[in-house]
mmCIF file with all atom_site columns, C-alpha atoms in Angstrom:
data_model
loop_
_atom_site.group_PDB
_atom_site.id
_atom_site.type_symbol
_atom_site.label_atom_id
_atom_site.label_alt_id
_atom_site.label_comp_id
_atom_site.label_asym_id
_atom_site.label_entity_id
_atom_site.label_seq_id
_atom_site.pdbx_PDB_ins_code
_atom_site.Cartn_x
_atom_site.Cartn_y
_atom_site.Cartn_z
_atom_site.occupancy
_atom_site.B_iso_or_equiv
_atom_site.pdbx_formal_charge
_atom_site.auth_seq_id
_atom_site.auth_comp_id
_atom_site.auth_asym_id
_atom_site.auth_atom_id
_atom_site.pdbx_PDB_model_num
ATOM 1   C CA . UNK E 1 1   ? 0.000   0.000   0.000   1.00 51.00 ? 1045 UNK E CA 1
ATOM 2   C CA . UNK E 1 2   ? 2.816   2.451   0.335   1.00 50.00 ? 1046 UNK E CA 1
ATOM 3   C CA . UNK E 1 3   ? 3.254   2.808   -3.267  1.00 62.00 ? 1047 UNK E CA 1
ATOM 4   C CA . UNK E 1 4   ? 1.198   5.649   -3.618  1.00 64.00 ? 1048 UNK E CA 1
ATOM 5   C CA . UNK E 1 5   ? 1.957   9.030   -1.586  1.00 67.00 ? 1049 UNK E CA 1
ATOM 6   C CA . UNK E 1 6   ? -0.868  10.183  0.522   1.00 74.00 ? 1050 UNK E CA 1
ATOM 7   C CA . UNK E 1 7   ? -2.248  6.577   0.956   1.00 84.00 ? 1051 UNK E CA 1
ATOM 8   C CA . UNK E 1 8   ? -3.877  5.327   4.314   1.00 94.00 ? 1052 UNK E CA 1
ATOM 9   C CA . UNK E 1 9   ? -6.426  3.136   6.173   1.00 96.00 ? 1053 UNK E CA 1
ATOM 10  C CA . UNK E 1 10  ? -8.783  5.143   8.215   1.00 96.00 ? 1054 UNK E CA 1
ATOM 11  C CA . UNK E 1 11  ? -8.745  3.848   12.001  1.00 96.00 ? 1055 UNK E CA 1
ATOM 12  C CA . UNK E 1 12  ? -12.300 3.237   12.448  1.00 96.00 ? 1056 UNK E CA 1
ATOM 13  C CA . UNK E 1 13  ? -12.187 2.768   15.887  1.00 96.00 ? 1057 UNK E CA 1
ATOM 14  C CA . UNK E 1 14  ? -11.284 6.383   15.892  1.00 97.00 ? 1058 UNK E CA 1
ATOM 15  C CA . UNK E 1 15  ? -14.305 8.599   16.347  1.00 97.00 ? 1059 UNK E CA 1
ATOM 16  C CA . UNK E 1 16  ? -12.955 11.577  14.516  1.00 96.00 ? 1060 UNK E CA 1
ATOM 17  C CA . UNK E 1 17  ? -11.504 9.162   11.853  1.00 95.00 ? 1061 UNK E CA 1
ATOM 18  C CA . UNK E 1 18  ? -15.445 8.135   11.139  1.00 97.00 ? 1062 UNK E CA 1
ATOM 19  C CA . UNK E 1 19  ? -16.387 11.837  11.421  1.00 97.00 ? 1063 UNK E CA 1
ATOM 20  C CA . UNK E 1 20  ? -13.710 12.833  8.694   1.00 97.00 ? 1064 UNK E CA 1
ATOM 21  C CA . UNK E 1 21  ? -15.207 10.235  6.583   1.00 96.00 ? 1065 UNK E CA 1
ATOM 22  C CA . UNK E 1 22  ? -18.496 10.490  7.047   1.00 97.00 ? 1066 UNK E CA 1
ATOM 23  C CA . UNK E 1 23  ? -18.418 14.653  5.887   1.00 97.00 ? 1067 UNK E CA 1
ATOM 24  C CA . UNK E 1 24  ? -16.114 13.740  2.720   1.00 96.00 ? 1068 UNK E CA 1
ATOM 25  C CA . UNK E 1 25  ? -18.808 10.939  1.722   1.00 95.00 ? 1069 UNK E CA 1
ATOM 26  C CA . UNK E 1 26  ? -21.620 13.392  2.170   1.00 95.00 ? 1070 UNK E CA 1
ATOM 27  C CA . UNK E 1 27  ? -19.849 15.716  -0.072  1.00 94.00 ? 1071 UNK E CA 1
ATOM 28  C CA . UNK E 1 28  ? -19.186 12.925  -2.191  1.00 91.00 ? 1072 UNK E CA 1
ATOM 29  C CA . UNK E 1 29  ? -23.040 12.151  -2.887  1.00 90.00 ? 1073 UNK E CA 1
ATOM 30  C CA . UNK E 1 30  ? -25.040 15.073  -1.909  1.00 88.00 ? 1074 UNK E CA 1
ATOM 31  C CA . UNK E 1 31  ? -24.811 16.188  -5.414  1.00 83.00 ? 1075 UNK E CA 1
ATOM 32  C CA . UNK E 1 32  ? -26.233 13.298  -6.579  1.00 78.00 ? 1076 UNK E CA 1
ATOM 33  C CA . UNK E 1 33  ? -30.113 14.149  -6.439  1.00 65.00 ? 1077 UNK E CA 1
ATOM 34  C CA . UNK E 1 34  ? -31.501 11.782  -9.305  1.00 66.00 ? 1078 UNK E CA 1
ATOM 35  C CA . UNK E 1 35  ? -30.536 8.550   -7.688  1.00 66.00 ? 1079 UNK E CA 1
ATOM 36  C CA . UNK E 1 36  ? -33.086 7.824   -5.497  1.00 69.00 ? 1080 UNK E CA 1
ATOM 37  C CA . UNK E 1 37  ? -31.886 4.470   -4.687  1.00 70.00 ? 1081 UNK E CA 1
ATOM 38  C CA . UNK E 1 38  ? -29.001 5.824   -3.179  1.00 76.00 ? 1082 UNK E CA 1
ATOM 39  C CA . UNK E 1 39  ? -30.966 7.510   -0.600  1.00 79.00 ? 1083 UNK E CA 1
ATOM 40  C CA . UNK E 1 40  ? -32.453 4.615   0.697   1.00 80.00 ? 1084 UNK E CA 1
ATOM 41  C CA . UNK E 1 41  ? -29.130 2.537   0.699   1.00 83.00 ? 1085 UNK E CA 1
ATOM 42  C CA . UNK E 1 42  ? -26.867 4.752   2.814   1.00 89.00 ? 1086 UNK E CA 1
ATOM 43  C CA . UNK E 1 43  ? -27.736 6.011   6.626   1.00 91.00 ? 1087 UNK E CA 1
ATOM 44  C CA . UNK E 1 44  ? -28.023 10.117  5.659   1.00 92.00 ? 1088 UNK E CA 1
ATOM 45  C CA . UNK E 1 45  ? -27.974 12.843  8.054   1.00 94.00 ? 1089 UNK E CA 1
ATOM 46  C CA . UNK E 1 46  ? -28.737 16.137  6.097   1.00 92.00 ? 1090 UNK E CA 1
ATOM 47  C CA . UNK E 1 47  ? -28.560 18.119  9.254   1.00 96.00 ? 1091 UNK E CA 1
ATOM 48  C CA . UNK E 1 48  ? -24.943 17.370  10.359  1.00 96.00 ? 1092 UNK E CA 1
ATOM 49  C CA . UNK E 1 49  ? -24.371 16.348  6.317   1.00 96.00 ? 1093 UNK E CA 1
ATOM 50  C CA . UNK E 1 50  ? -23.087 12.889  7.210   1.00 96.00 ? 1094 UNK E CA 1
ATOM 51  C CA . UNK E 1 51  ? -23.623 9.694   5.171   1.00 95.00 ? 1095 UNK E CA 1
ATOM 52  C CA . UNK E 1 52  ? -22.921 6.016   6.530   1.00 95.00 ? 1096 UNK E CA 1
ATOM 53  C CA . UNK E 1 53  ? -23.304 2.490   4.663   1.00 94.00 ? 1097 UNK E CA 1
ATOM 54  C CA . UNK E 1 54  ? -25.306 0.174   6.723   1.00 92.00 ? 1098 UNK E CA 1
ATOM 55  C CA . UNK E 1 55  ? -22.629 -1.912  7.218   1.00 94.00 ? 1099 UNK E CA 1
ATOM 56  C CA . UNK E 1 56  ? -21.268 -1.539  10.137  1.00 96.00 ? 1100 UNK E CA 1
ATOM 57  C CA . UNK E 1 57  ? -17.142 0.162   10.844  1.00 97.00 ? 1101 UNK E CA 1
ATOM 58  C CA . UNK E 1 58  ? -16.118 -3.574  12.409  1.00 96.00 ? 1102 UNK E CA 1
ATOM 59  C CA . UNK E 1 59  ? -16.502 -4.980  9.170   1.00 96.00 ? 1103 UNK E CA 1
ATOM 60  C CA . UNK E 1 60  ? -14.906 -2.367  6.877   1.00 97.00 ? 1104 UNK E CA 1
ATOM 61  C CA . UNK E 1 61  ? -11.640 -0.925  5.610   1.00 98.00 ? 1105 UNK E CA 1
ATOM 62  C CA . UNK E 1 62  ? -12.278 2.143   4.558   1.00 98.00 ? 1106 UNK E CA 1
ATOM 63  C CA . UNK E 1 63  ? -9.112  3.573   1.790   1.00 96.00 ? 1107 UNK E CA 1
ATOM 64  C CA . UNK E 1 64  ? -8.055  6.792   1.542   1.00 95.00 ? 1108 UNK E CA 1
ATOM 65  C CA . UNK E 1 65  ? -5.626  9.104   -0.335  1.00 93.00 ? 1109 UNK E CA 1
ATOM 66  C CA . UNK E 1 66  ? -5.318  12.597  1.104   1.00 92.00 ? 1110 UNK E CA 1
ATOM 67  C CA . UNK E 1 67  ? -4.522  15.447  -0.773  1.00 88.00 ? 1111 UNK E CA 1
ATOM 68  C CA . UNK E 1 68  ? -1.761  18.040  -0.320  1.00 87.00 ? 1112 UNK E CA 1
ATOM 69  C CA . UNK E 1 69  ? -3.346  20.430  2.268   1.00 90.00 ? 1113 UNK E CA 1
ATOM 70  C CA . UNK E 1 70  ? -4.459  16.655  4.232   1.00 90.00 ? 1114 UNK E CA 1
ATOM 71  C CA . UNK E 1 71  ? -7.679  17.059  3.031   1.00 92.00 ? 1115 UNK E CA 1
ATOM 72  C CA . UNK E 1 72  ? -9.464  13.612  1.903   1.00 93.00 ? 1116 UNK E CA 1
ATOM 73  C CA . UNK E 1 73  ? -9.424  13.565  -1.931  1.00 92.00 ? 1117 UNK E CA 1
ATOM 74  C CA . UNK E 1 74  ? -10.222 9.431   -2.546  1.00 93.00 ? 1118 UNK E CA 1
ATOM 75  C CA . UNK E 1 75  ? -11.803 6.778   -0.739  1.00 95.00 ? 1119 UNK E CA 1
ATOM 76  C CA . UNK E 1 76  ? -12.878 3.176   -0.940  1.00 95.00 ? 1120 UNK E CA 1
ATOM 77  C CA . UNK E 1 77  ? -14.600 1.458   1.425   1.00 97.00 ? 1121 UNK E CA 1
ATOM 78  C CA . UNK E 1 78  ? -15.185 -1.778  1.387   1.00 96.00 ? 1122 UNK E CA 1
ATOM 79  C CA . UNK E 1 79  ? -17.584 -4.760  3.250   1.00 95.00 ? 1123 UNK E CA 1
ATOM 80  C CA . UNK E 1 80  ? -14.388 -7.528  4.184   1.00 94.00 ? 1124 UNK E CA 1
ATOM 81  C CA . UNK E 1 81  ? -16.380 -9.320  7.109   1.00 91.00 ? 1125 UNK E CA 1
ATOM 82  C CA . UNK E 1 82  ? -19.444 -9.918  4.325   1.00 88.00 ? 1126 UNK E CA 1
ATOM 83  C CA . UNK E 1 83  ? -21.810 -10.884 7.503   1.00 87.00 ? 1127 UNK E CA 1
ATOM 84  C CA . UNK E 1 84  ? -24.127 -8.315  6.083   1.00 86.00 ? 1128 UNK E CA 1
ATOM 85  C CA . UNK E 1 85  ? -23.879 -7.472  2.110   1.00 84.00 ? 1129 UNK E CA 1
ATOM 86  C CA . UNK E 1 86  ? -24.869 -4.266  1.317   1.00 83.00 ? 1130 UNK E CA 1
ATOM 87  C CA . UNK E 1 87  ? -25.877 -5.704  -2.657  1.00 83.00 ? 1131 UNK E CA 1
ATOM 88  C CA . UNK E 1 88  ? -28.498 -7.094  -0.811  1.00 79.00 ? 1132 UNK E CA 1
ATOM 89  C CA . UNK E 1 89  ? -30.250 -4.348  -0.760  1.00 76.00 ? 1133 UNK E CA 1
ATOM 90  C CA . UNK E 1 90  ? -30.975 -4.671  -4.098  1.00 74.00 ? 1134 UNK E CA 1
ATOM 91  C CA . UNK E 1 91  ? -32.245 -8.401  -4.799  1.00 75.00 ? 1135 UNK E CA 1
ATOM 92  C CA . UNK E 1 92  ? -28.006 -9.228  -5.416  1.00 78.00 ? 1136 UNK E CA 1
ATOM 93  C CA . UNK E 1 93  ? -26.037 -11.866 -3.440  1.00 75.00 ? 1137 UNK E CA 1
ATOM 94  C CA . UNK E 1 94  ? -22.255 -13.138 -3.905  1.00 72.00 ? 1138 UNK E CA 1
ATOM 95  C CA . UNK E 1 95  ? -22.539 -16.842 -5.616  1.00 64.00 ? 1139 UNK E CA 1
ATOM 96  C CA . UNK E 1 96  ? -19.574 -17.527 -3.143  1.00 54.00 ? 1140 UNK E CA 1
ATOM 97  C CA . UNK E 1 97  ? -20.953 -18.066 0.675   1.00 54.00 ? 1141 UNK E CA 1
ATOM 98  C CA . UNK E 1 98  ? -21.091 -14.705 2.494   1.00 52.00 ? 1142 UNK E CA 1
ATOM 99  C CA . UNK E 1 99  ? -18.688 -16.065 4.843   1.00 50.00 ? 1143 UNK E CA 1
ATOM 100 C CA . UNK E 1 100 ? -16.288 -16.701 2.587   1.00 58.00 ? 1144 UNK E CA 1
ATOM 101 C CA . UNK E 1 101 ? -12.644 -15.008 3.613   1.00 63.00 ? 1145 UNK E CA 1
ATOM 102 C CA . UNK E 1 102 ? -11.850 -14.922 -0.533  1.00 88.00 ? 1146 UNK E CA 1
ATOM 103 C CA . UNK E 1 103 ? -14.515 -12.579 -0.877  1.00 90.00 ? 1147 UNK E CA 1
ATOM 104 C CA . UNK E 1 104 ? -15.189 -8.476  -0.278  1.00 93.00 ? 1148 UNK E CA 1
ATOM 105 C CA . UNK E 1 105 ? -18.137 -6.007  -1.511  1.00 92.00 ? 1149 UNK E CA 1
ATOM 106 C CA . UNK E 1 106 ? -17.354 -2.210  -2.415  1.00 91.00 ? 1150 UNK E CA 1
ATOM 107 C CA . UNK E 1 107 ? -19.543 -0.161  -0.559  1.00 94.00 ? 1151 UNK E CA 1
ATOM 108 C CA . UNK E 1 108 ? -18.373 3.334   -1.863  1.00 92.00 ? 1152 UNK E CA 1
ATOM 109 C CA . UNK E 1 109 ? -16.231 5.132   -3.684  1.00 89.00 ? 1153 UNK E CA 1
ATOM 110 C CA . UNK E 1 110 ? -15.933 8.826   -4.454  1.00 91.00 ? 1154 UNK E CA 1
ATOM 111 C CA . UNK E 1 111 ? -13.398 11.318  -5.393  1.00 91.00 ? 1155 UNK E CA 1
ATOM 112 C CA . UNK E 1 112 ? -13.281 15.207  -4.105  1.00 92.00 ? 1156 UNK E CA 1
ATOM 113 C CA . UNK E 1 113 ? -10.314 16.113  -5.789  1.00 84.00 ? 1157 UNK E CA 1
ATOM 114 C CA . UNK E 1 114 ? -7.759  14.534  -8.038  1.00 67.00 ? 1158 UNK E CA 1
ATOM 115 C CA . UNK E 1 115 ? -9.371  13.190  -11.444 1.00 69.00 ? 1159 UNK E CA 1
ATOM 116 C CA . UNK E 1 116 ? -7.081  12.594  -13.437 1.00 68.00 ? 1160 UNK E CA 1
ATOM 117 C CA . UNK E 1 117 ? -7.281  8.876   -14.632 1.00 76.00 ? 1161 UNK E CA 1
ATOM 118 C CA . UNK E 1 118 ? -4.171  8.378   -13.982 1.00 76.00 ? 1162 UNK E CA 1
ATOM 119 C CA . UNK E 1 119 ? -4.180  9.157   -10.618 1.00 78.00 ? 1163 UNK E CA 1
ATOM 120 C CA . UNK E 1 120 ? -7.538  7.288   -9.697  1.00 83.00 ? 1164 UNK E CA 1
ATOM 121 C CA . UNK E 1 121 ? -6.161  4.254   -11.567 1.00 82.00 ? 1165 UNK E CA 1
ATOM 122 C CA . UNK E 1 122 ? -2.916  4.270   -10.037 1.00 86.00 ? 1166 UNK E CA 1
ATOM 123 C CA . UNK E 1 123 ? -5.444  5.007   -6.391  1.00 90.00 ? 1167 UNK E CA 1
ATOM 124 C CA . UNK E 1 124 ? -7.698  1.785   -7.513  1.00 87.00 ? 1168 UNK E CA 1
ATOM 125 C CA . UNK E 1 125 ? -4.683  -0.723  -8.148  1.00 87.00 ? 1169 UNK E CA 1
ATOM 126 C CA . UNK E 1 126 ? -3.177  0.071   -5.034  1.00 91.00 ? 1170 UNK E CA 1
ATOM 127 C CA . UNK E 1 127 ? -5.937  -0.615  -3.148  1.00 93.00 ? 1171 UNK E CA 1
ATOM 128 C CA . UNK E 1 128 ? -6.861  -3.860  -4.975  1.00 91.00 ? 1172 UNK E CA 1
ATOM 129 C CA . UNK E 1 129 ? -3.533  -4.846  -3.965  1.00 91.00 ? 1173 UNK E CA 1
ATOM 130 C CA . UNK E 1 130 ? -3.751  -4.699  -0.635  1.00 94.00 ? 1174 UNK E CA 1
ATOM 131 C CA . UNK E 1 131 ? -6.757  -6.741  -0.519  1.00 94.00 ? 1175 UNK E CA 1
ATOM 132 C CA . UNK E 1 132 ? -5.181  -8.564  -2.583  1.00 94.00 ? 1176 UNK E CA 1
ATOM 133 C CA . UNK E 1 133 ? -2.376  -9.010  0.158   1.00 93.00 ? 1177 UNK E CA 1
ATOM 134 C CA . UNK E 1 134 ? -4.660  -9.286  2.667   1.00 94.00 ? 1178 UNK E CA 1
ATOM 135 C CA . UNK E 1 135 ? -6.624  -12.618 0.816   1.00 93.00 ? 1179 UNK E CA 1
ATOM 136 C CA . UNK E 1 136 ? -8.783  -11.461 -0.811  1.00 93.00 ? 1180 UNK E CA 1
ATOM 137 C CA . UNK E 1 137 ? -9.505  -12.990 -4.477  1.00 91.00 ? 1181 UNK E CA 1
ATOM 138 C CA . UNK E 1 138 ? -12.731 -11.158 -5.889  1.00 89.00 ? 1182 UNK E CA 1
ATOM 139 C CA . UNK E 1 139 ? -14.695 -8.571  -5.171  1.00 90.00 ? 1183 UNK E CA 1
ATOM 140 C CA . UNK E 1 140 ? -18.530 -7.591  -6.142  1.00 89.00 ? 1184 UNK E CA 1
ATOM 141 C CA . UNK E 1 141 ? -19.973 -4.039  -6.303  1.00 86.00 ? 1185 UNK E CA 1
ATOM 142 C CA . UNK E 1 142 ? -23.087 -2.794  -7.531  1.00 83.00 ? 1186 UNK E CA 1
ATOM 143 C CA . UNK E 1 143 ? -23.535 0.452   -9.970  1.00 80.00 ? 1187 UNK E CA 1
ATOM 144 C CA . UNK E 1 144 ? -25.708 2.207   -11.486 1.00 76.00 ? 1188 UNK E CA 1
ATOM 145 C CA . UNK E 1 145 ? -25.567 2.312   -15.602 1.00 74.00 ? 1189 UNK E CA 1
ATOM 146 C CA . UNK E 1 146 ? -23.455 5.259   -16.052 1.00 73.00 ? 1190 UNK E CA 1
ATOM 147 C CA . UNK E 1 147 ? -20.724 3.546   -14.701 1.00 74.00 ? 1191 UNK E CA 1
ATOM 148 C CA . UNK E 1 148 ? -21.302 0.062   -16.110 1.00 77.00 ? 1192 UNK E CA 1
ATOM 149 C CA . UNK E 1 149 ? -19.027 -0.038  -19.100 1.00 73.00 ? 1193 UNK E CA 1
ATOM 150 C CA . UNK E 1 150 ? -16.264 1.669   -17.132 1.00 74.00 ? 1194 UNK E CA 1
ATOM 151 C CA . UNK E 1 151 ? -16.502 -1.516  -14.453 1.00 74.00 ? 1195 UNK E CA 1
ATOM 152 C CA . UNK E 1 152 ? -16.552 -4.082  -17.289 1.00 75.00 ? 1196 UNK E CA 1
ATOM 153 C CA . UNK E 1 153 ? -13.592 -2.234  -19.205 1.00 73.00 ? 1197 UNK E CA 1
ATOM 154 C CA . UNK E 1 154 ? -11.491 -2.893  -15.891 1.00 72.00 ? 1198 UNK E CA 1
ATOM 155 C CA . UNK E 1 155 ? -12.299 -6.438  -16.015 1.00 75.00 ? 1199 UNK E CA 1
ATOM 156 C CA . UNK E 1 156 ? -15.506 -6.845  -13.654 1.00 80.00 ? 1200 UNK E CA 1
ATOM 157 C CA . UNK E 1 157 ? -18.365 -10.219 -14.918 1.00 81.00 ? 1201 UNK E CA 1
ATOM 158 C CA . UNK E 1 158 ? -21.648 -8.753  -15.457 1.00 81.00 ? 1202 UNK E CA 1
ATOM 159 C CA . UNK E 1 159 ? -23.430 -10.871 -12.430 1.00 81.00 ? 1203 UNK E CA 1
ATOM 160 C CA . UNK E 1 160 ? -27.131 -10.046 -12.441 1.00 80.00 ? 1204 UNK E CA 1
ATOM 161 C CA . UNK E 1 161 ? -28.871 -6.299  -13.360 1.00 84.00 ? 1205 UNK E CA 1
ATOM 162 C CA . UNK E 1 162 ? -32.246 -5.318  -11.768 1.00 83.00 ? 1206 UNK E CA 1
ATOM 163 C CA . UNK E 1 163 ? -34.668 -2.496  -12.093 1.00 82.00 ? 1207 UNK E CA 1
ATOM 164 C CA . UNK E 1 164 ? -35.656 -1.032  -8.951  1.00 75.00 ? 1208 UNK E CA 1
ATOM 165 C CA . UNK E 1 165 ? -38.274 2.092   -8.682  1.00 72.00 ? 1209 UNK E CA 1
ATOM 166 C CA . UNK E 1 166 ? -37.798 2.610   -12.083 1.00 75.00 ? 1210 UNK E CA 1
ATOM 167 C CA . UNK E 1 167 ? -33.512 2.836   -11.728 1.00 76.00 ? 1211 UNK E CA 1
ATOM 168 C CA . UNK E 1 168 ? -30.968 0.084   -13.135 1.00 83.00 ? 1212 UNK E CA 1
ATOM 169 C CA . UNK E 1 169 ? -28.267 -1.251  -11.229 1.00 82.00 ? 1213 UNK E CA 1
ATOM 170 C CA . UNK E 1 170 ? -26.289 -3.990  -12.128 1.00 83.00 ? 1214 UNK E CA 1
ATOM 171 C CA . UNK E 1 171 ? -23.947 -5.997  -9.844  1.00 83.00 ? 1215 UNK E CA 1
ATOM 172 C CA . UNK E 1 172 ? -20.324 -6.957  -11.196 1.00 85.00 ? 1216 UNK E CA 1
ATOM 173 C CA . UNK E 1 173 ? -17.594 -9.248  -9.787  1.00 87.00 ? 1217 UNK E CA 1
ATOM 174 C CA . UNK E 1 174 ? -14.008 -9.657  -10.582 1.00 84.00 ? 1218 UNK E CA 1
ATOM 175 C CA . UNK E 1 175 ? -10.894 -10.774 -9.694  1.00 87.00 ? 1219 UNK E CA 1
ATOM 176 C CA . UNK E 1 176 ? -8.452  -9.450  -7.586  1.00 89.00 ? 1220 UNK E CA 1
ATOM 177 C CA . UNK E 1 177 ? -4.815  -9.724  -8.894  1.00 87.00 ? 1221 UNK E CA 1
ATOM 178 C CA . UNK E 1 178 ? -1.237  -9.321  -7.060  1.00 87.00 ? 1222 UNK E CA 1
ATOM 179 C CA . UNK E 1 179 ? -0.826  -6.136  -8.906  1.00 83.00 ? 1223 UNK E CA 1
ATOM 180 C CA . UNK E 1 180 ? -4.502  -5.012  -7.887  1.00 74.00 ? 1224 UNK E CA 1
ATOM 181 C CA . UNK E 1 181 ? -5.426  -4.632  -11.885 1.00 63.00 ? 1225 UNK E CA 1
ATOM 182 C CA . UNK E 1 182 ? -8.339  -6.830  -12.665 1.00 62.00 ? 1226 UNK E CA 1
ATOM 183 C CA . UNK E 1 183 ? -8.060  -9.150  -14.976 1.00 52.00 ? 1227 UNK E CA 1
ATOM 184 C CA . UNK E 1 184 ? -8.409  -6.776  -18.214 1.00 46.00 ? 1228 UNK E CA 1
ATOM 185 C CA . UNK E 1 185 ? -10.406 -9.230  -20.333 1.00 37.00 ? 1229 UNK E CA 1
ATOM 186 C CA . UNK E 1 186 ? -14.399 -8.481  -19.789 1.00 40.00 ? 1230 UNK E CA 1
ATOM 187 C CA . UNK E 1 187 ? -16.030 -11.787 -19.725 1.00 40.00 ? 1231 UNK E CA 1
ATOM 188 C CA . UNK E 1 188 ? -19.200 -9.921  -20.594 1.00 41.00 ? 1232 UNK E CA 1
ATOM 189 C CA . UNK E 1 189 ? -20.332 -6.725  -22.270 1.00 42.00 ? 1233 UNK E CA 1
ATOM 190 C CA . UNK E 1 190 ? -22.885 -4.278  -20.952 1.00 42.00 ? 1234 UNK E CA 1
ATOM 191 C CA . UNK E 1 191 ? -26.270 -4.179  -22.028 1.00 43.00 ? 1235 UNK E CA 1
ATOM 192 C CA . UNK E 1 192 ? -27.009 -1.048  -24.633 1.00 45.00 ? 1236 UNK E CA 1
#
């Protein structure tokens, strides 16, 4: 994980760690108005603007790359205890048990600063490596359609897709690598 500057785990057993996070995610999503999925999904507090996955900080690494002023720029978090899965949610489920130790679910990911694709690439792999490190083999997330062919270009399986209130989302897997790329060869192509 130390190949890329700025790079840490949050300490969620750290109160103001949590806090820090929770105000960056807010930011992260409060722009997001036309996905009304996503407001059922997450825990929001409009009043303190503060947003939480229902899965709880035990289970959870939570990635994060800090910008030059300290600022949180990146984050990942992700489900690694699987006793809950947040996919769930949505009609998905892993087709390896959820107690499987090979096996993690992204909960979120946003970006407040640093876009370039270089950047968030070079961000992604390093994190993917260190679950990678840590055991894990694949990983499942769940995204809406804008950012379906973007998932399958990095390698994700199209799993199952479901319409929900009127919204797509489709959950993807793939497979976690020692140099935290996906494999690069889609073993399915998105719909449209």
């Amino acid at each position: 994980m130390n190949n890329l500057p700025n790079l840490e785990l949050l300490d969620l057993q750290d109160p103001a760690h949590i806090a820090e996070w929770e105000r960056a995610f807010y930011r992260g999503f409060s722009h997001v108005t036309g996905n009304r999925l996503i407001q059922t999904l997450w825990i929001w507090n409009h009043e303190t603007q503060r947003l939480a996955t229902r899965i709880l900080y035990a289970d959870q690494l939570i990635y994060a790359w800090r910008d030059a002023a300290g600022a949180l720029g990146i984050c990942l978090s992700v489900n690694v205890a699987m006793q809950a899965f947040q996919s769930a949610a949505f009609g998905f489920a892993p087709e390896h048990p959820a107690h499987s130790p090979q096996a993690c679910e992204i909960l979120a990911t946003f970006n407040l600063s640093n876009r370039n694709l270089g950047h968030v690439t070079h961000f992604r792999s390093a994190v993917f490596s260190d679950l990678y490190r840590r055991g894990f083999r694949r990983a499942y997330l769940t995204t809406a359609e804008k950012n379906l062919r973007m998932g399958v270009r990095i390698g994700a399986e199209l799993v199952a897709e479901a319409v929900i209130e009127g919204e797509k989302r489709y959950f993807l897997q793939f497979t976690l690598t020692p140099s935290g790329v996906p494999d690069s060869v889609p073993k399915a192509t998105p719909p449209g």
